[in-house]
Amino acid sequence: MEFEAVIGLEIHVELNSATKLFCDCPNNPGDEPNINTCPVCLWFPGEVPRLSRAALEKAALLCLGFNAELQPRSAFDQKVYYYPDLPKGYQLSQAHLPLSRGGWIDIADEDGTPKRLRIHHIHMEEDVAKLVHEMEGRLPISLVDFNRAGAPLVEIVTEPDFRSPHHAMEFLKALRTQVRYVGSSECSMENGTMRVDANISIRPKGTNQMNTKVEVKNMNSIRHVGDAIAHEITRQSMAVTAGESVVLHTRLWDPDKKVTLPMRAKFEGPCVPDPMVPEIILTKQEIEDLRARLPEMPAVRAERFVQQYGFSAEEAIYLSSDPEVAAYFEAVIKDGVAPRTAMHWLTTQLIPAVKDRSQELAQIKVTPARFAALLKMLSNDEINANAAREVLAQLFDSDEPPEAIVSAKGFKQVSDRGALDEMIDKVLGEQAAAVADFKSGQGKAMGFLIGQVMQASGGKANPKIIRELLAKKLV
Amino acid sequence: MDSIFFYRNSEKSNDSGKGALQKLKVAVQPNISVKGWPTEAGSAALADFKALEDAVVAERLSGQGANIVGSVKMSEFGFGLKGSQAGCALAEKSADAELMLDVAGEARLAAARAGVYGFKPSYGLISRIGLVGLIPSMETCGILAHNIKSIRDILQTIAGHDERDFSLPDEKMPDFSSQKIDPKKTTLGIIEEVLKDLPSGKRKVLEKELEDLKKAGFVIKELSFPDYSQFMLIHQIVGSVEASSCTGRYDSVRYGRRAPGAKNWNEMYLQSRGAAFGTLLKSYLFQGAFFQFERYNAYEDACRLRAQLVSEMQKLSAKADFLVFPTHNPAASGTVDSLADLYEQFVYTAFANVTGQPALHIPSTVDAGFQIAAKRLDDGRLLDLGDYLLSHRHGGKS
């Protein structure tokens, strides 16, 4: 029997608001343990939670970025369970009245056709503390770091629209891009600011059955989500083929062995409305004001890049997938660089160089203005591509304008026809064999001769003019 | 050992020389935070816990020149009056007023026991910051005093917006200032179903009070509220579920005493929480956990019914300016050993905690006295009626 998978995702995104969700503590979980705590997030007696407006706005913008419907009324509930990472016996989450309902992300299917994957709802909740298990002599102890307790999270719960690991991975990539665009989170699975659980069931292909699902957790990269789903589909298909039934449970992905393994069930009770955190009421006007703050989203921007700059869809999507790259690109062309030149040099030279140096585009000394100045010298034939690459390398460590570096290093391209004529004549005199090859119809000899002239000029000659002059002389 | 006070303020008195509450001696309970004071809320769960900062009510009292003289012994987390000395400091004149949480009627019952006025303000008027509560959606800070003026002065001091307490409803503060009551233009309602179920002795006393009020010119109206008995039930279910969550933080992980010898975290929770709470509270918390985990539908029904009761009560309020209720006399009860014993005391008080409306206990030399209640945010008018009764009852002497 041929099976198809029915997959839904639950994605936790840690918001990057300055403070925690219910107090003014810095939202920096990675700091020295228990530095970012206060009586509110440690839930001392008599303390009252205070919902952070900034965190709420980050969450709301994230929802709007997915075309979700912000709810005029949403509220917090208590998810009750007892565990040392939870400082009050319940987690504040939105179980009954979530912040938004609906929404979607469009991706390209395996064969390139567009596919819309729907979101069921998005709700807010607080993160829990971090447990560190250690040995004190022979005694096992657990230490609790409350820096993360109360950090703001949103949980994005999708519809079971996914059929393959590809769908899940493309959805997560697009989700990450969109959340970065609205500026609500870094969405890094590696750093734990995005955590993904996948619910997977299988059914005979072509049917509408909804069978028992298995939840898979503990994937720490988008790649692993794909691998874990693929493994789980195979595992369930084999089990069902062998006549076993799938039971509802949770499994953990083991990235080393590349298998999913069952985990012990965690007790969870129903959620009761929280009597302390007031309802969130969003008026139509507030929702419209938030919508006005939404940046141009990646899909819209990519489409504009195709229309405006004549890029291919692939080029446009690549360029718009990171809001910083897209903004950098547009700043460069605003300074008068041709879009194609800017795109080419940004994606093949600048971004790899930034990565090599482990830096961030926003922090480098190569500002869009300096990069544009460099590219304009290239376009005006003042320097050649080799020189441009060398100058670019220097721009990372120097505050001098690119023009000054070009002059100082003598990179100015030799376009003086008289000087080039002399060099060419000298080379032609020395390379009689190559001249003969070219004349006998071997076109590649031209390239060799250009190279020789370049060498003679110390790399500064304008290759376009060399070619032009050579062609005349070799007729 | 002090028989009334849990903690006495040994620092010199507040002599700022200004403010509406100058020279007023106010007692609190150790679930109302005063910076540096032991704040154990009557429970081993908070043994040795000292408040990190003043509750907003304490801060505002001090700001108006009141002297907070100490905290009075209380029941565990202020639920019921078992072990509580609430009101006793007033009776022996070591305090002029006392602040205590009213969770199911405790402030009014303590007032009845002490023979003083006991006021439960409307829900949402008083900042919760620094109040170690048990049932957030039902409790508020009650005020006990010998006269209405002190209650009004204290209410005007402690009520009102607090930028740190987002749980306060965003609504305009009502006018609490004193106004004249005209009995002929004032209708007092009495709920038939309440009157009908009263023991005959208690009923006679209340009917005599109503007779006197009628003579004074008030219009007395008998009103029907067939679902009245549901108030206690809703309080039992919703209140216990909230209490169960609210005490979840007392887990010995961050503060409180941790029971020694546990082999794992689960044992640590069971043993520490097992040692932290008394039997009565434990059975209450069990009840809440039961409804939450085993009878969730009943809990949801109770929440819906609560909203219904609130709206029925609002309809009743359209028919009368104030309602009259009896007050249970805690002194008349035997020992409180079970939740059933406890609930018996709250039969005439819990309604106001369920609806959030204000209620005032009026002391009397006969029996325990009685309560008057108004619609939510009519606290000022309710105190006006209290004032009228204070100066006109018993042939004008007070």
CSV table of N, CA and C in Angstrom, one decimal, chain A residues 115-251:
chain,number,residue,atom,x,y,z
A,115,LYS,N,2.4,26.3,-3.2
A,115,LYS,CA,1.5,25.6,-2.3
A,115,LYS,C,1.3,26.5,-1.0
A,116,ARG,N,0.0,26.6,-0.6
A,116,ARG,CA,-0.3,27.4,0.5
A,116,ARG,C,-0.5,26.5,1.7
A,117,LEU,N,0.3,26.8,2.8
A,117,LEU,CA,0.2,26.0,4.0
A,117,LEU,C,-0.5,26.9,5.1
A,118,ARG,N,-1.6,26.4,5.7
A,118,ARG,CA,-2.4,27.3,6.5
A,118,ARG,C,-1.9,27.2,8.0
A,119,ILE,N,-2.2,28.3,8.7
A,119,ILE,CA,-1.9,28.4,10.1
A,119,ILE,C,-3.3,28.3,10.8
A,120,HIS,N,-3.3,27.5,11.9
A,120,HIS,CA,-4.6,27.4,12.6
A,120,HIS,C,-4.8,28.6,13.6
A,121,HIS,N,-3.7,28.8,14.4
A,121,HIS,CA,-3.8,30.0,15.3
A,121,HIS,C,-2.4,30.3,15.8
A,122,ILE,N,-2.2,31.5,16.4
A,122,ILE,CA,-0.9,31.8,17.0
A,122,ILE,C,-1.3,32.4,18.4
A,123,HIS,N,-0.6,31.8,19.4
A,123,HIS,CA,-0.9,32.3,20.8
A,123,HIS,C,0.4,32.7,21.5
A,124,MET,N,0.3,33.5,22.5
A,124,MET,CA,1.4,33.9,23.3
A,124,MET,C,1.6,33.0,24.5
A,125,GLU,N,2.8,32.9,25.0
A,125,GLU,CA,3.0,32.2,26.3
A,125,GLU,C,4.3,32.6,26.9
A,126,GLU,N,4.5,32.2,28.1
A,126,GLU,CA,5.8,32.6,28.8
A,126,GLU,C,6.7,31.3,28.7
A,127,ASP,N,8.0,31.6,28.6
A,127,ASP,CA,9.0,30.5,28.6
A,127,ASP,C,9.2,30.0,30.1
A,128,VAL,N,9.8,28.9,30.2
A,128,VAL,CA,10.1,28.3,31.6
A,128,VAL,C,11.6,28.5,31.9
A,129,ALA,N,12.0,28.2,33.1
A,129,ALA,CA,13.4,28.3,33.5
A,129,ALA,C,14.2,27.2,32.8
A,130,LYS,N,15.5,27.3,33.0
A,130,LYS,CA,16.4,26.3,32.4
A,130,LYS,C,17.0,25.4,33.5
A,131,LEU,N,16.9,24.1,33.4
A,131,LEU,CA,17.4,23.2,34.4
A,131,LEU,C,18.8,22.7,34.0
A,132,VAL,N,19.7,22.7,34.9
A,132,VAL,CA,21.1,22.2,34.6
A,132,VAL,C,21.3,21.1,35.6
A,133,HIS,N,21.6,19.9,35.1
A,133,HIS,CA,21.8,18.8,36.0
A,133,HIS,C,23.3,18.6,36.2
A,134,GLU,N,23.7,18.5,37.5
A,134,GLU,CA,25.2,18.4,37.7
A,134,GLU,C,25.4,17.3,38.8
A,135,MET,N,26.6,17.0,39.1
A,135,MET,CA,27.0,16.1,40.2
A,135,MET,C,27.7,17.0,41.3
A,136,GLU,N,27.3,16.8,42.5
A,136,GLU,CA,28.0,17.5,43.6
A,136,GLU,C,28.6,16.3,44.4
A,137,GLY,N,29.9,16.0,44.1
A,137,GLY,CA,30.5,14.8,44.5
A,137,GLY,C,29.8,13.6,43.9
A,138,ARG,N,29.1,12.8,44.7
A,138,ARG,CA,28.4,11.6,44.2
A,138,ARG,C,26.9,11.9,44.1
A,139,LEU,N,26.5,13.1,44.5
A,139,LEU,CA,25.1,13.4,44.6
A,139,LEU,C,24.7,14.2,43.4
A,140,PRO,N,23.7,13.6,42.7
A,140,PRO,CA,23.2,14.4,41.5
A,140,PRO,C,22.3,15.6,42.0
A,141,ILE,N,22.6,16.7,41.4
A,141,ILE,CA,21.8,17.9,41.8
A,141,ILE,C,21.3,18.6,40.5
A,142,SER,N,20.2,19.3,40.7
A,142,SER,CA,19.7,20.1,39.6
A,142,SER,C,19.7,21.6,40.0
A,143,LEU,N,20.2,22.4,39.1
A,143,LEU,CA,20.3,23.8,39.3
A,143,LEU,C,19.3,24.5,38.4
A,144,VAL,N,18.6,25.5,38.9
A,144,VAL,CA,17.6,26.2,38.1
A,144,VAL,C,18.1,27.6,37.7
A,145,ASP,N,18.1,27.9,36.5
A,145,ASP,CA,18.4,29.3,36.0
A,145,ASP,C,17.1,29.9,35.5
A,146,PHE,N,16.7,31.0,36.3
A,146,PHE,CA,15.4,31.6,36.0
A,146,PHE,C,15.5,32.7,35.0
A,147,ASN,N,16.7,32.9,34.4
A,147,ASN,CA,16.8,34.0,33.4
A,147,ASN,C,15.8,33.9,32.2
A,148,ARG,N,15.5,32.7,31.9
A,148,ARG,CA,14.6,32.4,30.7
A,148,ARG,C,13.1,32.4,31.2
A,149,ALA,N,12.9,32.2,32.5
A,149,ALA,CA,11.5,32.1,33.0
A,149,ALA,C,10.8,33.4,32.8
A,150,GLY,N,9.7,33.3,32.0
A,150,GLY,CA,8.9,34.5,31.7
A,150,GLY,C,9.3,35.2,30.4
A,151,ALA,N,10.3,34.6,29.7
A,151,ALA,CA,10.6,35.2,28.4
A,151,ALA,C,9.4,35.0,27.5
A,152,PRO,N,9.2,36.0,26.6
A,152,PRO,CA,8.0,36.0,25.8
A,152,PRO,C,8.2,35.0,24.6
A,153,LEU,N,7.2,34.2,24.4
A,153,LEU,CA,7.1,33.2,23.3
A,153,LEU,C,5.9,33.4,22.5
A,154,VAL,N,5.9,33.1,21.2
A,154,VAL,CA,4.6,32.8,20.6
A,154,VAL,C,4.7,31.4,20.1
A,155,GLU,N,3.5,30.7,20.0
A,155,GLU,CA,3.5,29.4,19.4
A,155,GLU,C,2.6,29.5,18.2
A,156,ILE,N,3.2,29.0,17.1
A,156,ILE,CA,2.4,29.0,15.8
A,156,ILE,C,2.0,27.6,15.6
A,157,VAL,N,0.7,27.4,15.5
A,157,VAL,CA,0.1,26.0,15.3
A,157,VAL,C,-0.5,26.0,13.9
A,158,THR,N,0.1,25.1,13.1
A,158,THR,CA,-0.4,25.0,11.7
A,158,THR,C,-1.6,24.1,11.6
A,159,GLU,N,-2.2,24.1,10.4
A,159,GLU,CA,-3.2,23.1,10.0
A,159,GLU,C,-2.3,21.9,9.6
A,160,PRO,N,-2.9,20.7,9.5
A,160,PRO,CA,-2.2,19.5,9.1
A,160,PRO,C,-2.1,19.5,7.6
A,161,ASP,N,-1.6,20.5,7.0
A,161,ASP,CA,-1.6,20.7,5.5
A,161,ASP,C,-0.3,20.1,4.8
A,162,PHE,N,0.7,19.7,5.7
A,162,PHE,CA,1.9,19.3,5.1
A,162,PHE,C,1.9,17.9,4.8
A,163,ARG,N,2.6,17.5,3.7
A,163,ARG,CA,2.6,16.1,3.2
A,163,ARG,C,4.0,15.6,3.2
A,164,SER,N,5.0,16.4,3.3
A,164,SER,CA,6.4,15.9,3.1
A,164,SER,C,7.4,16.7,4.0
A,165,PRO,N,8.6,16.1,4.2
A,165,PRO,CA,9.6,16.9,4.9
A,165,PRO,C,9.9,18.2,4.1
A,166,HIS,N,9.8,18.1,2.8
A,166,HIS,CA,10.1,19.3,2.0
A,166,HIS,C,9.2,20.5,2.4
A,167,HIS,N,7.9,20.1,2.5
A,167,HIS,CA,6.9,21.1,2.9
A,167,HIS,C,7.3,21.8,4.2
A,168,ALA,N,7.7,20.9,5.2
A,168,ALA,CA,8.0,21.4,6.5
A,168,ALA,C,9.2,22.3,6.5
A,169,MET,N,10.2,21.9,5.7
A,169,MET,CA,11.5,22.7,5.7
A,169,MET,C,11.3,24.0,5.0
A,170,GLU,N,10.5,24.0,3.9
A,170,GLU,CA,10.3,25.2,3.2
A,170,GLU,C,9.4,26.2,4.0
A,171,PHE,N,8.5,25.6,4.7
A,171,PHE,CA,7.6,26.4,5.6
A,171,PHE,C,8.5,27.1,6.6
A,172,LEU,N,9.3,26.3,7.2
A,172,LEU,CA,10.2,26.9,8.3
A,172,LEU,C,11.1,28.0,7.8
A,173,LYS,N,11.7,27.7,6.6
A,173,LYS,CA,12.6,28.7,6.0
A,173,LYS,C,11.8,30.0,5.8
A,174,ALA,N,10.6,29.9,5.2
A,174,ALA,CA,9.8,31.1,4.9
A,174,ALA,C,9.4,31.8,6.2
A,175,LEU,N,9.0,30.9,7.2
A,175,LEU,CA,8.6,31.5,8.5
A,175,LEU,C,9.7,32.3,9.1
A,176,ARG,N,10.9,31.7,9.1
A,176,ARG,CA,12.1,32.4,9.7
A,176,ARG,C,12.3,33.7,9.0
A,177,THR,N,12.3,33.7,7.6
A,177,THR,CA,12.5,34.9,6.9
A,177,THR,C,11.5,36.0,7.2
A,178,GLN,N,10.2,35.6,7.3
A,178,GLN,CA,9.1,36.5,7.6
A,178,GLN,C,9.2,37.1,9.0
A,179,VAL,N,9.6,36.3,10.0
A,179,VAL,CA,9.7,36.8,11.3
A,179,VAL,C,10.8,37.7,11.4
A,180,ARG,N,11.9,37.4,10.7
A,180,ARG,CA,13.1,38.3,10.8
A,180,ARG,C,12.7,39.7,10.1
A,181,TYR,N,11.9,39.6,9.1
A,181,TYR,CA,11.4,40.8,8.4
A,181,TYR,C,10.7,41.7,9.3
A,182,VAL,N,9.7,41.1,10.1
A,182,VAL,CA,8.9,42.0,11.0
A,182,VAL,C,9.8,42.4,12.2
A,183,GLY,N,10.9,41.7,12.4
A,183,GLY,CA,11.8,42.1,13.5
A,183,GLY,C,11.4,41.6,14.9
A,184,SER,N,10.6,40.5,14.9
A,184,SER,CA,10.2,40.0,16.2
A,184,SER,C,11.1,38.9,16.8
A,185,SER,N,11.9,38.3,16.0
A,185,SER,CA,12.8,37.3,16.6
A,185,SER,C,13.9,36.9,15.6
A,186,GLU,N,15.0,36.4,16.0
A,186,GLU,CA,16.1,35.9,15.2
A,186,GLU,C,15.7,34.6,14.6
A,187,CYS,N,14.8,33.8,15.3
A,187,CYS,CA,14.3,32.6,14.8
A,187,CYS,C,15.4,31.6,14.4
A,188,SER,N,16.3,31.4,15.4
A,188,SER,CA,17.4,30.4,15.1
A,188,SER,C,17.2,29.1,15.8
A,189,MET,N,17.0,28.0,15.1
A,189,MET,CA,16.8,26.8,15.8
A,189,MET,C,18.1,26.4,16.5
A,190,GLU,N,19.2,26.8,15.9
A,190,GLU,CA,20.5,26.4,16.5
A,190,GLU,C,20.6,27.1,17.9
A,191,ASN,N,20.2,28.3,18.0
A,191,ASN,CA,20.3,29.1,19.3
A,191,ASN,C,19.0,28.9,20.2
A,192,GLY,N,18.1,28.1,19.7
A,192,GLY,CA,16.9,27.9,20.5
A,192,GLY,C,15.8,29.0,20.5
A,193,THR,N,16.0,30.0,19.6
A,193,THR,CA,14.9,31.0,19.6
A,193,THR,C,13.8,30.5,18.6
A,194,MET,N,14.0,29.4,18.0
A,194,MET,CA,12.9,28.8,17.3
A,194,MET,C,12.9,27.3,17.6
A,195,ARG,N,11.8,26.7,18.1
A,195,ARG,CA,11.8,25.3,18.5
A,195,ARG,C,10.5,24.7,17.8
A,196,VAL,N,10.8,23.5,17.2
A,196,VAL,CA,9.7,23.0,16.3
A,196,VAL,C,9.3,21.6,16.8
A,197,ASP,N,8.0,21.4,17.0
A,197,ASP,CA,7.5,20.0,17.2
A,197,ASP,C,6.7,19.6,16.0
A,198,ALA,N,6.8,18.4,15.5
A,198,ALA,CA,6.1,18.0,14.4
A,198,ALA,C,5.1,16.9,14.8
A,199,ASN,N,3.8,17.0,14.3
A,199,ASN,CA,2.8,16.0,14.5
A,199,ASN,C,2.6,15.2,13.2
A,200,ILE,N,2.9,13.9,13.3
A,200,ILE,CA,2.9,13.2,12.0
A,200,ILE,C,2.0,12.0,12.1
A,201,SER,N,1.2,11.8,11.1
A,201,SER,CA,0.4,10.5,11.0
A,201,SER,C,0.5,10.1,9.5
A,202,ILE,N,0.1,8.9,9.2
A,202,ILE,CA,0.1,8.4,7.9
A,202,ILE,C,-1.3,7.9,7.5
A,203,ARG,N,-1.6,7.8,6.2
A,203,ARG,CA,-2.9,7.2,5.8
A,203,ARG,C,-2.7,6.7,4.4
A,204,PRO,N,-3.5,5.8,3.9
A,204,PRO,CA,-3.4,5.3,2.6
A,204,PRO,C,-3.5,6.5,1.6
A,205,LYS,N,-2.7,6.6,0.7
A,205,LYS,CA,-2.7,7.7,-0.3
A,205,LYS,C,-4.0,7.9,-0.9
A,206,GLY,N,-4.5,9.1,-1.0
A,206,GLY,CA,-5.8,9.4,-1.7
A,206,GLY,C,-7.0,9.3,-0.7
A,207,THR,N,-6.8,8.9,0.5
A,207,THR,CA,-7.9,8.9,1.5
A,207,THR,C,-7.9,10.2,2.3
A,208,ASN,N,-9.0,10.4,3.0
A,208,ASN,CA,-9.1,11.6,3.9
A,208,ASN,C,-9.0,11.2,5.4
A,209,GLN,N,-8.6,10.0,5.7
A,209,GLN,CA,-8.5,9.6,7.1
A,209,GLN,C,-7.6,10.5,7.9
A,210,MET,N,-7.9,10.7,9.2
A,210,MET,CA,-7.0,11.4,10.1
A,210,MET,C,-6.7,10.3,11.1
A,211,ASN,N,-5.5,9.8,11.1
A,211,ASN,CA,-5.1,8.7,12.0
A,211,ASN,C,-4.4,9.2,13.2
A,212,THR,N,-4.1,8.3,14.1
A,212,THR,CA,-3.4,8.6,15.3
A,212,THR,C,-2.0,9.2,15.0
A,213,LYS,N,-1.7,10.4,15.6
A,213,LYS,CA,-0.5,11.1,15.3
A,213,LYS,C,0.6,10.8,16.4
A,214,VAL,N,1.8,11.0,15.9
A,214,VAL,CA,2.9,10.9,16.8
A,214,VAL,C,3.6,12.3,16.8
A,215,GLU,N,4.0,12.8,18.0
A,215,GLU,CA,4.6,14.1,18.1
A,215,GLU,C,6.1,13.9,18.2
A,216,VAL,N,6.9,14.6,17.4
A,216,VAL,CA,8.4,14.4,17.4
A,216,VAL,C,9.0,15.8,17.8
A,217,LYS,N,9.9,15.7,18.8
A,217,LYS,CA,10.5,16.9,19.3
A,217,LYS,C,12.0,16.8,19.2
A,218,ASN,N,12.7,17.9,19.7
A,218,ASN,CA,14.1,17.9,19.9
A,218,ASN,C,15.0,18.0,18.6
A,219,MET,N,14.4,18.6,17.6
A,219,MET,CA,15.2,18.8,16.4
A,219,MET,C,15.9,20.2,16.5
A,220,ASN,N,17.2,20.3,16.3
A,220,ASN,CA,17.8,21.6,16.5
A,220,ASN,C,18.3,22.3,15.2
A,221,SER,N,17.8,21.9,14.0
A,221,SER,CA,18.0,22.6,12.8
A,221,SER,C,16.8,22.3,11.9
A,222,ILE,N,16.7,23.1,10.8
A,222,ILE,CA,15.6,22.9,9.9
A,222,ILE,C,15.8,21.5,9.1
A,223,ARG,N,17.1,21.3,8.9
A,223,ARG,CA,17.5,20.0,8.2
A,223,ARG,C,17.0,18.8,9.1
A,224,HIS,N,17.3,18.9,10.4
A,224,HIS,CA,16.9,17.8,11.3
A,224,HIS,C,15.3,17.6,11.3
A,225,VAL,N,14.6,18.7,11.2
A,225,VAL,CA,13.1,18.6,11.1
A,225,VAL,C,12.8,17.7,9.9
A,226,GLY,N,13.4,18.0,8.8
A,226,GLY,CA,13.1,17.2,7.6
A,226,GLY,C,13.5,15.8,7.8
A,227,ASP,N,14.7,15.6,8.4
A,227,ASP,CA,15.2,14.2,8.6
A,227,ASP,C,14.3,13.4,9.6
A,228,ALA,N,13.9,14.1,10.7
A,228,ALA,CA,13.0,13.4,11.7
A,228,ALA,C,11.7,13.1,11.1
A,229,ILE,N,11.1,14.0,10.3
A,229,ILE,CA,9.8,13.7,9.6
A,229,ILE,C,10.0,12.5,8.7
A,230,ALA,N,11.0,12.5,7.9
A,230,ALA,CA,11.2,11.4,6.9
A,230,ALA,C,11.4,10.1,7.6
A,231,HIS,N,12.1,10.1,8.7
A,231,HIS,CA,12.3,8.9,9.5
A,231,HIS,C,11.0,8.4,10.1
A,232,GLU,N,10.2,9.3,10.6
A,232,GLU,CA,9.0,9.0,11.3
A,232,GLU,C,8.0,8.4,10.2
A,233,ILE,N,7.9,9.0,9.0
A,233,ILE,CA,7.0,8.5,8.0
A,233,ILE,C,7.4,7.0,7.7
A,234,THR,N,8.7,6.8,7.5
A,234,THR,CA,9.2,5.4,7.2
A,234,THR,C,8.8,4.5,8.3
A,235,ARG,N,9.1,4.9,9.6
A,235,ARG,CA,8.9,4.1,10.7
A,235,ARG,C,7.4,3.7,10.8
A,236,GLN,N,6.5,4.7,10.7
A,236,GLN,CA,5.1,4.4,10.8
A,236,GLN,C,4.6,3.5,9.7
A,237,SER,N,5.1,3.8,8.4
A,237,SER,CA,4.7,3.0,7.3
A,237,SER,C,5.1,1.5,7.5
A,238,MET,N,6.3,1.3,8.0
A,238,MET,CA,6.7,0.0,8.2
A,238,MET,C,5.9,-0.7,9.3
A,239,ALA,N,5.6,0.1,10.3
A,239,ALA,CA,4.8,-0.5,11.4
A,239,ALA,C,3.4,-0.9,10.9
A,240,VAL,N,2.7,0.0,10.2
A,240,VAL,CA,1.4,-0.3,9.7
A,240,VAL,C,1.4,-1.4,8.7
A,241,THR,N,2.4,-1.5,7.9
A,241,THR,CA,2.5,-2.6,6.9
A,241,THR,C,2.7,-3.9,7.6
A,242,ALA,N,3.4,-3.9,8.8
A,242,ALA,CA,3.6,-5.1,9.6
A,242,ALA,C,2.4,-5.4,10.4
A,243,GLY,N,1.4,-4.6,10.3
A,243,GLY,CA,0.1,-4.9,11.1
A,243,GLY,C,0.1,-4.3,12.4
A,244,GLU,N,1.0,-3.5,12.8
A,244,GLU,CA,1.0,-2.8,14.1
A,244,GLU,C,0.2,-1.6,14.0
A,245,SER,N,-0.3,-1.1,15.2
A,245,SER,CA,-1.1,0.1,15.2
A,245,SER,C,-0.2,1.3,15.8
A,246,VAL,N,-0.5,2.5,15.3
A,246,VAL,CA,0.3,3.6,15.8
A,246,VAL,C,-0.4,4.1,17.1
A,247,VAL,N,0.3,4.3,18.1
A,247,VAL,CA,-0.3,4.9,19.4
A,247,VAL,C,0.2,6.3,19.6
A,248,LEU,N,-0.7,7.1,20.2
A,248,LEU,CA,-0.5,8.5,20.4
A,248,LEU,C,0.6,8.6,21.4
A,249,HIS,N,1.7,9.2,21.0
A,249,HIS,CA,2.8,9.4,22.0
A,249,HIS,C,3.8,10.5,21.4
A,250,THR,N,4.8,10.8,22.3
A,250,THR,CA,5.8,11.7,21.9
A,250,THR,C,7.1,11.1,21.7
A,251,ARG,N,7.9,11.4,20.6
A,251,ARG,CA,9.2,10.8,20.4
A,251,ARG,C,10.2,11.9,20.3
